[in-house]
mmCIF file of C-alpha atoms and ligand atoms in Angstrom:
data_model
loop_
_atom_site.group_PDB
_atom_site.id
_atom_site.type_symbol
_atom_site.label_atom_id
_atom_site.label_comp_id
_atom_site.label_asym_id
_atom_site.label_seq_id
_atom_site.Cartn_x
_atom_site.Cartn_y
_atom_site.Cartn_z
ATOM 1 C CA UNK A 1 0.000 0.000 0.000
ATOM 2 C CA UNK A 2 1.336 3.195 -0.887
ATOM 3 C CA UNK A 3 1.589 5.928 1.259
ATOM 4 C CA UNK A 4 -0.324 4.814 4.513
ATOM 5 C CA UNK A 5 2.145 6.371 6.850
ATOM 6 C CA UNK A 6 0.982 9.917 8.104
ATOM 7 C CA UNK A 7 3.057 12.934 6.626
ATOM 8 C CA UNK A 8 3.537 16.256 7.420
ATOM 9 C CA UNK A 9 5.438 19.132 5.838
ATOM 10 C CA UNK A 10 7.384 21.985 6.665
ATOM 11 C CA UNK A 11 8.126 24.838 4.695
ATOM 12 C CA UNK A 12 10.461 26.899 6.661
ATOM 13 C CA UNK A 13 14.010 28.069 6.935
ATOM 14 C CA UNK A 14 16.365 25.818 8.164
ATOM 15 C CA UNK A 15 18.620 27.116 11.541
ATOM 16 C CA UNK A 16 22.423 25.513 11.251
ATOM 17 C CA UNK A 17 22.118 25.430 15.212
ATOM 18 C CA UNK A 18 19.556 22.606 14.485
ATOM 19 C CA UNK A 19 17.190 24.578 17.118
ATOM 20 C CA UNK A 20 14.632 26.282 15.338
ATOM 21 C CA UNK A 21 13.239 26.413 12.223
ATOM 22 C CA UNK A 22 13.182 22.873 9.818
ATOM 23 C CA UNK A 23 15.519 21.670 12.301
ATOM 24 C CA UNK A 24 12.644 21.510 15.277
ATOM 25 C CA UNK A 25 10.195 20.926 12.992
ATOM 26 C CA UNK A 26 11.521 17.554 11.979
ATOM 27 C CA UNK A 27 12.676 16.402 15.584
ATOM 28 C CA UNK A 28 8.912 17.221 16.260
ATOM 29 C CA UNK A 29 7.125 15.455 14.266
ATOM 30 C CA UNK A 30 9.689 12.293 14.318
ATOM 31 C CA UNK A 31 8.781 12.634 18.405
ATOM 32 C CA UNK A 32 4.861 12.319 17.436
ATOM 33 C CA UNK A 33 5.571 9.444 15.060
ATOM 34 C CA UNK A 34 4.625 10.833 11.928
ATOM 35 C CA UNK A 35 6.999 11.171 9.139
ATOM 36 C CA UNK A 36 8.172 14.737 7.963
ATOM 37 C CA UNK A 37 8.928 16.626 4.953
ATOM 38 C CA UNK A 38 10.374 20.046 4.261
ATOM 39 C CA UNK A 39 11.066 22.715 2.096
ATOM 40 C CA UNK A 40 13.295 24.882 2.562
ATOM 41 C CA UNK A 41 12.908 28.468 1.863
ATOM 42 C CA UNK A 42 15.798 30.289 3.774
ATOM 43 C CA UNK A 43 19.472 29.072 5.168
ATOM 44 C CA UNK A 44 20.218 30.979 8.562
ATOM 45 C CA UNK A 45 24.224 30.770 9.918
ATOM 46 C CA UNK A 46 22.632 30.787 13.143
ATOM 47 C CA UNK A 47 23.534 29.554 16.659
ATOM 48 C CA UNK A 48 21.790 29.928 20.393
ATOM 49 C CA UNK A 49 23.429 33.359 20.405
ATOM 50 C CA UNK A 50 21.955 35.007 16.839
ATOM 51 C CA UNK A 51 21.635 34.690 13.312
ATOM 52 C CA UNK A 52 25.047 35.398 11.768
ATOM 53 C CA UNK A 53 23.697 35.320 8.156
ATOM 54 C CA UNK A 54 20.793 34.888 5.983
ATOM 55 C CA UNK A 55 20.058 33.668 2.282
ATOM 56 C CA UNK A 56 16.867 32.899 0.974
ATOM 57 C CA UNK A 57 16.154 30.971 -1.853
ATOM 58 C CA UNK A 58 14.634 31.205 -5.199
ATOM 59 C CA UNK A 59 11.032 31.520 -5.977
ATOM 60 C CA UNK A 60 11.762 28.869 -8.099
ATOM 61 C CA UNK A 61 13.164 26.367 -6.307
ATOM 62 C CA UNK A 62 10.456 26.748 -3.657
ATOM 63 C CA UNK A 63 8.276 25.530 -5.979
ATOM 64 C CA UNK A 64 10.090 22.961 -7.597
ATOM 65 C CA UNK A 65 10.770 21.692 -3.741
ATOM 66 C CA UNK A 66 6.628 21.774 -3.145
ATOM 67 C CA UNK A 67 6.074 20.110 -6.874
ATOM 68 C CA UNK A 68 8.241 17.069 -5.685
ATOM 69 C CA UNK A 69 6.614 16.601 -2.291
ATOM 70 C CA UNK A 70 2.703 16.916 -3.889
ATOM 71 C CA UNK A 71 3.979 14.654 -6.592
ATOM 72 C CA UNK A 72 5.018 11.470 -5.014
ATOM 73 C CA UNK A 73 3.476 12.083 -1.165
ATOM 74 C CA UNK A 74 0.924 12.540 0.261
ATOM 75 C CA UNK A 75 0.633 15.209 3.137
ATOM 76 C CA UNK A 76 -2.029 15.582 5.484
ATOM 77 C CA UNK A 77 -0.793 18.683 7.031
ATOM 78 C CA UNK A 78 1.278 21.298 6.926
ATOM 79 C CA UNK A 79 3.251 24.211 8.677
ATOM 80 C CA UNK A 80 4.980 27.255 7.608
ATOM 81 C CA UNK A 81 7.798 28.868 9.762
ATOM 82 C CA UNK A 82 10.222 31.675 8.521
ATOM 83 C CA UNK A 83 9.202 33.047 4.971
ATOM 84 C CA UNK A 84 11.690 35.632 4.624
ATOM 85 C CA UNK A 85 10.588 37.811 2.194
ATOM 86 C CA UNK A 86 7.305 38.859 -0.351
ATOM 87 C CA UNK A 87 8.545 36.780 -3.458
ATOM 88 C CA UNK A 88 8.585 33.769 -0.625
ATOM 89 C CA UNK A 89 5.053 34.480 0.861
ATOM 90 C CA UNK A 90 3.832 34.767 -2.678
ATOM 91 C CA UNK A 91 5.750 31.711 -4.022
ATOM 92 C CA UNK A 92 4.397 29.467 -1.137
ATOM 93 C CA UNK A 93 0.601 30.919 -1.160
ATOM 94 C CA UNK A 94 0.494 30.391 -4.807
ATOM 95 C CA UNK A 95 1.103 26.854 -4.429
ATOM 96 C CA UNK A 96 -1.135 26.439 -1.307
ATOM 97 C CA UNK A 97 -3.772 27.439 -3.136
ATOM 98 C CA UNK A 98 -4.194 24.643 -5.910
ATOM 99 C CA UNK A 99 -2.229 21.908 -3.639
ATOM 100 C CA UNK A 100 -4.190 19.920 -1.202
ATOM 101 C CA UNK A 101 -2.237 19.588 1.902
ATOM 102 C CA UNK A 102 -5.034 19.256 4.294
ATOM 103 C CA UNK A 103 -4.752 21.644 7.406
ATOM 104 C CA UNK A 104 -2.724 24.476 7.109
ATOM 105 C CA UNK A 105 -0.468 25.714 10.160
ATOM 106 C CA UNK A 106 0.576 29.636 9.912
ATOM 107 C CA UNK A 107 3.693 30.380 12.153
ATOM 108 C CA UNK A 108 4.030 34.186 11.347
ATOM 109 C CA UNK A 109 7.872 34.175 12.653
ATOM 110 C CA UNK A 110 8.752 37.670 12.371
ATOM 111 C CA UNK A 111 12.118 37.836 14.634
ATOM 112 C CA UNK A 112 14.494 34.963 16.294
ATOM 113 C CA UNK A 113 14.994 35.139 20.279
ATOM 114 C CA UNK A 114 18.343 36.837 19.633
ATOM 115 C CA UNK A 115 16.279 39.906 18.224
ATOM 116 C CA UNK A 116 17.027 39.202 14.442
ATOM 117 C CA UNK A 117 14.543 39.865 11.764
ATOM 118 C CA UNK A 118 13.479 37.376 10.080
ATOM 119 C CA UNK A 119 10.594 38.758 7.805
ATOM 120 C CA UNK A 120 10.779 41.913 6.046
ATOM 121 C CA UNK A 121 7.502 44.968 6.885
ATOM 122 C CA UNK A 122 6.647 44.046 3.539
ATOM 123 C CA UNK A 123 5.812 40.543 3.777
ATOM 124 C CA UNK A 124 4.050 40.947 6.847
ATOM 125 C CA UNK A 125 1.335 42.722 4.777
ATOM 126 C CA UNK A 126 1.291 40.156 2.115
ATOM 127 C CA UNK A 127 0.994 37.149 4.989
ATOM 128 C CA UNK A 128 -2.006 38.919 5.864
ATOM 129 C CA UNK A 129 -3.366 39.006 2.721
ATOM 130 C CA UNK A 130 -2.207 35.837 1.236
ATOM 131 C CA UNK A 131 -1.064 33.580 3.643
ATOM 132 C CA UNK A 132 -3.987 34.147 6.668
ATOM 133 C CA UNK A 133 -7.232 33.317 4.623
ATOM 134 C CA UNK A 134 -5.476 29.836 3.456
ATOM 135 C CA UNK A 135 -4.835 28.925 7.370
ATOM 136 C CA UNK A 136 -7.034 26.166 9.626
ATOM 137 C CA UNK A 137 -4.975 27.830 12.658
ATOM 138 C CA UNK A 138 -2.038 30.636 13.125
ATOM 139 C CA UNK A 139 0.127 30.507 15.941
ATOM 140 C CA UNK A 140 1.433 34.102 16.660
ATOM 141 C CA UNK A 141 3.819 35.099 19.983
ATOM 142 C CA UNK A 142 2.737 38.343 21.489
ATOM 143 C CA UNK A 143 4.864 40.735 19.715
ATOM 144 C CA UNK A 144 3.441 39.196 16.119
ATOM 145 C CA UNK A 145 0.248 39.169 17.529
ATOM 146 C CA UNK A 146 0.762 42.942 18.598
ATOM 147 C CA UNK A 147 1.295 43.564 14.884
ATOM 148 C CA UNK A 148 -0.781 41.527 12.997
ATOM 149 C CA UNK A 149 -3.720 42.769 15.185
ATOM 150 C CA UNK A 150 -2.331 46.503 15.183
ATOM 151 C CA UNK A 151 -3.108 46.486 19.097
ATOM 152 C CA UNK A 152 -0.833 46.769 21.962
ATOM 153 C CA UNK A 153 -1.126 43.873 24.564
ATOM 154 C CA UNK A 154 -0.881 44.361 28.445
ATOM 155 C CA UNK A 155 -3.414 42.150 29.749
ATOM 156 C CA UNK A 156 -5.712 39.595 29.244
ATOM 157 C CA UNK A 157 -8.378 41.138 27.721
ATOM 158 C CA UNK A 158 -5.842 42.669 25.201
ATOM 159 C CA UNK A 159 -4.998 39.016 24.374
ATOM 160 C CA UNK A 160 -8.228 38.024 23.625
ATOM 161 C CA UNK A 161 -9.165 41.029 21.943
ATOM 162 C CA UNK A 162 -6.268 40.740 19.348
ATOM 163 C CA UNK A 163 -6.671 36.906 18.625
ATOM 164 C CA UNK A 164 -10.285 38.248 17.551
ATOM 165 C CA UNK A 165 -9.045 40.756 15.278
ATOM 166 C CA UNK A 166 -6.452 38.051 13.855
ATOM 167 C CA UNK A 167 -9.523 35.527 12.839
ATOM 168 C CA UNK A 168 -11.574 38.736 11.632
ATOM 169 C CA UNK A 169 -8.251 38.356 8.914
ATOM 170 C CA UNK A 170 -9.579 35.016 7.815
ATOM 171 C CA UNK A 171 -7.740 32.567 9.599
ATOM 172 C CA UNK A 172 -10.322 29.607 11.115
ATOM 173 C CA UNK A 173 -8.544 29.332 14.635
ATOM 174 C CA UNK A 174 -5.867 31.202 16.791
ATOM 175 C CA UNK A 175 -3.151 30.612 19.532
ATOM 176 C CA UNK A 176 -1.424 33.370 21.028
ATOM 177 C CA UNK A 177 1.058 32.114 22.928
ATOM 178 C CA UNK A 178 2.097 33.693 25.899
ATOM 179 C CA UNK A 179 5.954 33.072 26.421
ATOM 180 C CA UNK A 180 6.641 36.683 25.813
ATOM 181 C CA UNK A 181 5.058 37.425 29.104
ATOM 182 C CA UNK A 182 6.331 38.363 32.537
ATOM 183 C CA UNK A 183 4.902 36.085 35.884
ATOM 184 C CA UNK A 184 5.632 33.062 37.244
ATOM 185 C CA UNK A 185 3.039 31.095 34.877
ATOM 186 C CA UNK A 186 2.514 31.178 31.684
ATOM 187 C CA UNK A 187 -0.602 32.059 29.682
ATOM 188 C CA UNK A 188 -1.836 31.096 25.822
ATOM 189 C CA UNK A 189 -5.022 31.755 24.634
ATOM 190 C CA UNK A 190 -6.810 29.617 22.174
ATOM 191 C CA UNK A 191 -9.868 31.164 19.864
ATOM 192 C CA UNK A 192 -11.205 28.692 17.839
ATOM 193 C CA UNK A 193 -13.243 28.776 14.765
ATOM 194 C CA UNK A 194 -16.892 28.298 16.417
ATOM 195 C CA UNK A 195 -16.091 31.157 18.508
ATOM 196 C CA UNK A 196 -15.164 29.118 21.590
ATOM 197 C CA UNK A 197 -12.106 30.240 23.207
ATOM 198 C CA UNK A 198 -9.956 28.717 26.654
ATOM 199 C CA UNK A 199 -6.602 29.619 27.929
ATOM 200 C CA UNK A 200 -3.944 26.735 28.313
ATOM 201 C CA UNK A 201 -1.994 28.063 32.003
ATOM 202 C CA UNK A 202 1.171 26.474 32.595
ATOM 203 C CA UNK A 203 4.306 26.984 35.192
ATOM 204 C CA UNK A 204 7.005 29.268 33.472
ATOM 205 C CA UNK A 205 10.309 27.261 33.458
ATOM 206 C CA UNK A 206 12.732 29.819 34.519
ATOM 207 C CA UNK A 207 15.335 29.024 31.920
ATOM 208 C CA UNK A 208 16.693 31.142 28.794
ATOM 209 C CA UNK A 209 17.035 27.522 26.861
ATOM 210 C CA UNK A 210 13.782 28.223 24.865
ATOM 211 C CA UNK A 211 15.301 28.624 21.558
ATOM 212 C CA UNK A 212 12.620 27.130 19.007
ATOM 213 C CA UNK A 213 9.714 26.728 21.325
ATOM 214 C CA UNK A 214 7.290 28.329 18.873
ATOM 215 C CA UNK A 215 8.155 26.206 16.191
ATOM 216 C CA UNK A 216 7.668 23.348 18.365
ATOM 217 C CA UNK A 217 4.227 24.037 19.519
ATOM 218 C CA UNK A 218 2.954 24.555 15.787
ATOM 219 C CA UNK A 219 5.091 21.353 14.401
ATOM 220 C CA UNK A 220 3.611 19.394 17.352
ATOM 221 C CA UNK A 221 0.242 20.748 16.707
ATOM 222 C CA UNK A 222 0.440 19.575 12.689
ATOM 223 C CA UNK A 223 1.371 16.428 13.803
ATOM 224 C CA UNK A 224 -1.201 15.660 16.176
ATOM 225 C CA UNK A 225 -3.461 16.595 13.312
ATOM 226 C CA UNK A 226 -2.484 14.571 11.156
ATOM 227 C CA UNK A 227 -3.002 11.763 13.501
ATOM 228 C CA UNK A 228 -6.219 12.616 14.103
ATOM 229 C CA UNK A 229 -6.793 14.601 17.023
ATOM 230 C CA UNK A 230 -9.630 17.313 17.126
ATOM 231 C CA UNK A 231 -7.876 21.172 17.140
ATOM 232 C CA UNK A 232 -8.713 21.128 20.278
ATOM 233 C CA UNK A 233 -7.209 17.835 21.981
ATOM 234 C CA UNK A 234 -4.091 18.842 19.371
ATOM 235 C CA UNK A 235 -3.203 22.293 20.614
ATOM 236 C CA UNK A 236 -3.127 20.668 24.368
ATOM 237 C CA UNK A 237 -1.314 17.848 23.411
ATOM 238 C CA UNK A 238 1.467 20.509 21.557
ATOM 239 C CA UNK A 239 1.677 22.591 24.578
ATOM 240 C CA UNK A 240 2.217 19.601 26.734
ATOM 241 C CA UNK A 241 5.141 18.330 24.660
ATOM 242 C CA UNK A 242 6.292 21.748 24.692
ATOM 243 C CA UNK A 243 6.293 21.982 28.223
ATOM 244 C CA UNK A 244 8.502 18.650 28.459
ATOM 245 C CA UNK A 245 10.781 19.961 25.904
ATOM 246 C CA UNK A 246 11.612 23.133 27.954
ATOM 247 C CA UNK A 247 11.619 21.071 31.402
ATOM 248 C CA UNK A 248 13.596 18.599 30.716
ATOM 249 C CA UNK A 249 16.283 20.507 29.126
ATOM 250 C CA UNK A 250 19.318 20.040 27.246
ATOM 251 C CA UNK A 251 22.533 21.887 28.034
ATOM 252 C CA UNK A 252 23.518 23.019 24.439
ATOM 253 C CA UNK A 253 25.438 26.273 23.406
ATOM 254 C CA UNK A 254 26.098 29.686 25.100
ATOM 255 C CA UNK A 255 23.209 31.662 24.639
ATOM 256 C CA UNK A 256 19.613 30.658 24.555
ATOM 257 C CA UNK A 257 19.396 27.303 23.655
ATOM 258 C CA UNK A 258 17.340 24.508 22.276
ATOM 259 C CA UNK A 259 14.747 22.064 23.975
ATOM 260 C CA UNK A 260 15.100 18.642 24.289
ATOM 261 C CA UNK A 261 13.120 17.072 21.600
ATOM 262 C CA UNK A 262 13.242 13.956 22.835
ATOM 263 C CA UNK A 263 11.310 14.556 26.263
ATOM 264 C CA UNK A 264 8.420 12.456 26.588
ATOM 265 C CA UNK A 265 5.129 14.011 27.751
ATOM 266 C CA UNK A 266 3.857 12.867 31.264
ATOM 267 C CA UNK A 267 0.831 13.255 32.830
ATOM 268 C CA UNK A 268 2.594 16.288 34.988
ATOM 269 C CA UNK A 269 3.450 18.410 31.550
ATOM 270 C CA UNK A 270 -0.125 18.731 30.827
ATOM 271 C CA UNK A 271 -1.337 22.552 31.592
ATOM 272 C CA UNK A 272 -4.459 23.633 33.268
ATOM 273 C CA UNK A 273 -7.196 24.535 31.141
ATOM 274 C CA UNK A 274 -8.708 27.222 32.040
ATOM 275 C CA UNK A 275 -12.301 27.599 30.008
ATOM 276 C CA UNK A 276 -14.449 30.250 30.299
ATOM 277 C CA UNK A 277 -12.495 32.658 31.896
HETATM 278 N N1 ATP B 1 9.902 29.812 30.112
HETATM 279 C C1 ATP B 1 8.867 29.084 29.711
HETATM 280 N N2 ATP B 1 8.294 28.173 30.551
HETATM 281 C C2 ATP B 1 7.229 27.424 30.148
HETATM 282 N N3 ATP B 1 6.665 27.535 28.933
HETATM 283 C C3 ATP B 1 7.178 28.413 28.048
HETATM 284 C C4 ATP B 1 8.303 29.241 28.389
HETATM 285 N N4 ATP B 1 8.608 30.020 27.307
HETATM 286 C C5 ATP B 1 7.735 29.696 26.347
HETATM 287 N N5 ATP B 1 6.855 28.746 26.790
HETATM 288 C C6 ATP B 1 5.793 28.121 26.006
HETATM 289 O O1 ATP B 1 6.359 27.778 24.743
HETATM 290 C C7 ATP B 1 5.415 28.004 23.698
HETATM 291 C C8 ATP B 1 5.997 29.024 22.716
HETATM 292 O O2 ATP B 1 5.819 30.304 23.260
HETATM 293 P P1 ATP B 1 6.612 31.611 22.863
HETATM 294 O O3 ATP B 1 5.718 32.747 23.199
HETATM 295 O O4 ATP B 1 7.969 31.584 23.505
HETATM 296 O O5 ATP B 1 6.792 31.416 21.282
HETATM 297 P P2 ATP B 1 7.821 32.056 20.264
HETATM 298 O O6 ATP B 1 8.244 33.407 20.728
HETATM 299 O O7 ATP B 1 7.184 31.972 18.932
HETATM 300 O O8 ATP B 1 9.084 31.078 20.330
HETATM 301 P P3 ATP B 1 10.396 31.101 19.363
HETATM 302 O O9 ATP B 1 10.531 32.454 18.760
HETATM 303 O O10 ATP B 1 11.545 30.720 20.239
HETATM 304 O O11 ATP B 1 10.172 30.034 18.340
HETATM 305 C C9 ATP B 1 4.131 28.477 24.380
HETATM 306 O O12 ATP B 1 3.270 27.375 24.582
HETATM 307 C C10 ATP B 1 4.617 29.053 25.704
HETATM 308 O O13 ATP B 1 3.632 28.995 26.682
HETATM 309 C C1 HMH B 2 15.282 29.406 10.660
HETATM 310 C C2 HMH B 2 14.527 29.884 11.849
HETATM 311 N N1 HMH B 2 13.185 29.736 11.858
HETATM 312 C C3 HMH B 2 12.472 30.162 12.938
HETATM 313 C C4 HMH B 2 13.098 30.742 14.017
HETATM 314 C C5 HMH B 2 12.301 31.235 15.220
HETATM 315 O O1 HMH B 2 12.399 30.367 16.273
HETATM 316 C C6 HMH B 2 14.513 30.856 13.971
HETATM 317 N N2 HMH B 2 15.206 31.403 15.019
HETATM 318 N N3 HMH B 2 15.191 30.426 12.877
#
């Protein structure tokens, strides 16, 4: 039988760290027991202290990368990380559009924990555009929710108020995660496409090893779909692994570092959810 074996595919840029980017995305989704497969849009010289370097690649080898995959496999969801750039965004919505590659996971990575950009102002308008209306879920940190919503966030109720105006852009479902926030616990908030909405309320892990968490959440979260799970069950199944990944950390490089892909999830990594609120 050909092709029984779930796949998944990333289309991201690849970190030489192996952190972030295709890098996590693969350790991810081998972790969840589905099979990957990437294109790869950008090469970073990168390591846990910054991005050294940056080259993107062609339009049209993007889309000789995604004609290959559609050709021979067959993906039942898919992410997008780092996109660089407007010929990128275009390149990859353009395909999106005709392929079918079931649920569609929007990362809108705009900068890398070391502070380097990693998507010009002009792309940012054409992932909204583009890129937002094609998505089942987006995955935003509070910074790239801050400007794909156009509203500053300093509470709660600013967190909810922007995921809104993100899904008023198109997109089916949002999480806006709350890393980027101060306190001893952590907070994302989940809108989902029948208007339903929880937070997911977790310990903070007082570490600066969280190089690549984002990525992690969404690859886990395309996984988990493509086994199965409701985008419900999958989003608290991501953050859990997540949450292992960070707590059970590795001790690699100088600056902020990556997770430990390999942690398992336990009953203890699973976060409090908090519905209603
Ligand atoms: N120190 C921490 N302790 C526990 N959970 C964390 C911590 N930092 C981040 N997380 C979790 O990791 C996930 C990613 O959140 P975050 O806001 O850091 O994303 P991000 O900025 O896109 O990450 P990156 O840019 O490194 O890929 C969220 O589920 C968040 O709650
Ligand atoms: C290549 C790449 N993609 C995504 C991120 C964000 O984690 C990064 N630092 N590098």
């Amino acid at each position: 039988m050909v092709n029984k074996t779930p796949q998944v595919l990333t289309i991201a840029g690849m970190d030489s760290s192996g952190g972030a980017g295709v890098s996590a995305d693969l350790k991810t989704f081998a972790a969840q027991g589905v099979y990957g497969a990437n294109v790869i849009v950008a090469l970073t010289a990168q390591n846990t202290m910054g991005v050294q370097q940056v080259s993107m690649t062609s339009p049209s080898m993007i889309h000789a990368q995604l004609k290959s995959v559609v050709d021979d496999l067959k993906i039942s969801a898919v992410k997008s990380g780092m996109l660089g750039d407007v010929p990128t965004v275009e390149a990859v919505a353009e395909f999106l559009q005709q392929a079918d590659f079931g649920d569609y996971i929007l990362d809108p990575v705009m900068v890398a924990k070391g502070g380097a950009h990693l998507l010009s102002d002009e792309a940012i308008v054409a992932i909204k555009s583009s890129l937002i209306p094609l998505a089942t879920l987006i995955t935003p940190n509070m910074p790239e929710a801050e400007v794909l919503s156009g509203s500053n966030i300093t509470n709660h109720e600013d967190v909810m108020q922007s995921a809104s105006k993100i899904q008023q852009l198109g997109v089916e479902n949002v999480l806006l995660k709350g890393g980027h926030a101060s306190g001893k616990d952590v907070y994302d908030y989940i809108l989902l496409a029948d208007g339903s909405h929880f937070w997911l309320k977790s310990s903070r892990v007082d570490t600066i090893r969280t190089h690549g968490t984002g990525d992690t959440i969404s690859a886990a979260i395309t996984a988990r779909l493509a086994l199965g799970d409701d985008m419900k069950k999958a989003i608290i199944y991501a953050k859990a692994y997540v949450d292992a990944t960070i707590r059970e950390g590795i001790d690699v490089g100088h600056g902020h570092g990556p997770l430990n892909h390999q942690a398992r999830v336990a009953d203890r990594h699973f976060p409090e959810v908090l519905e209603n609120v």
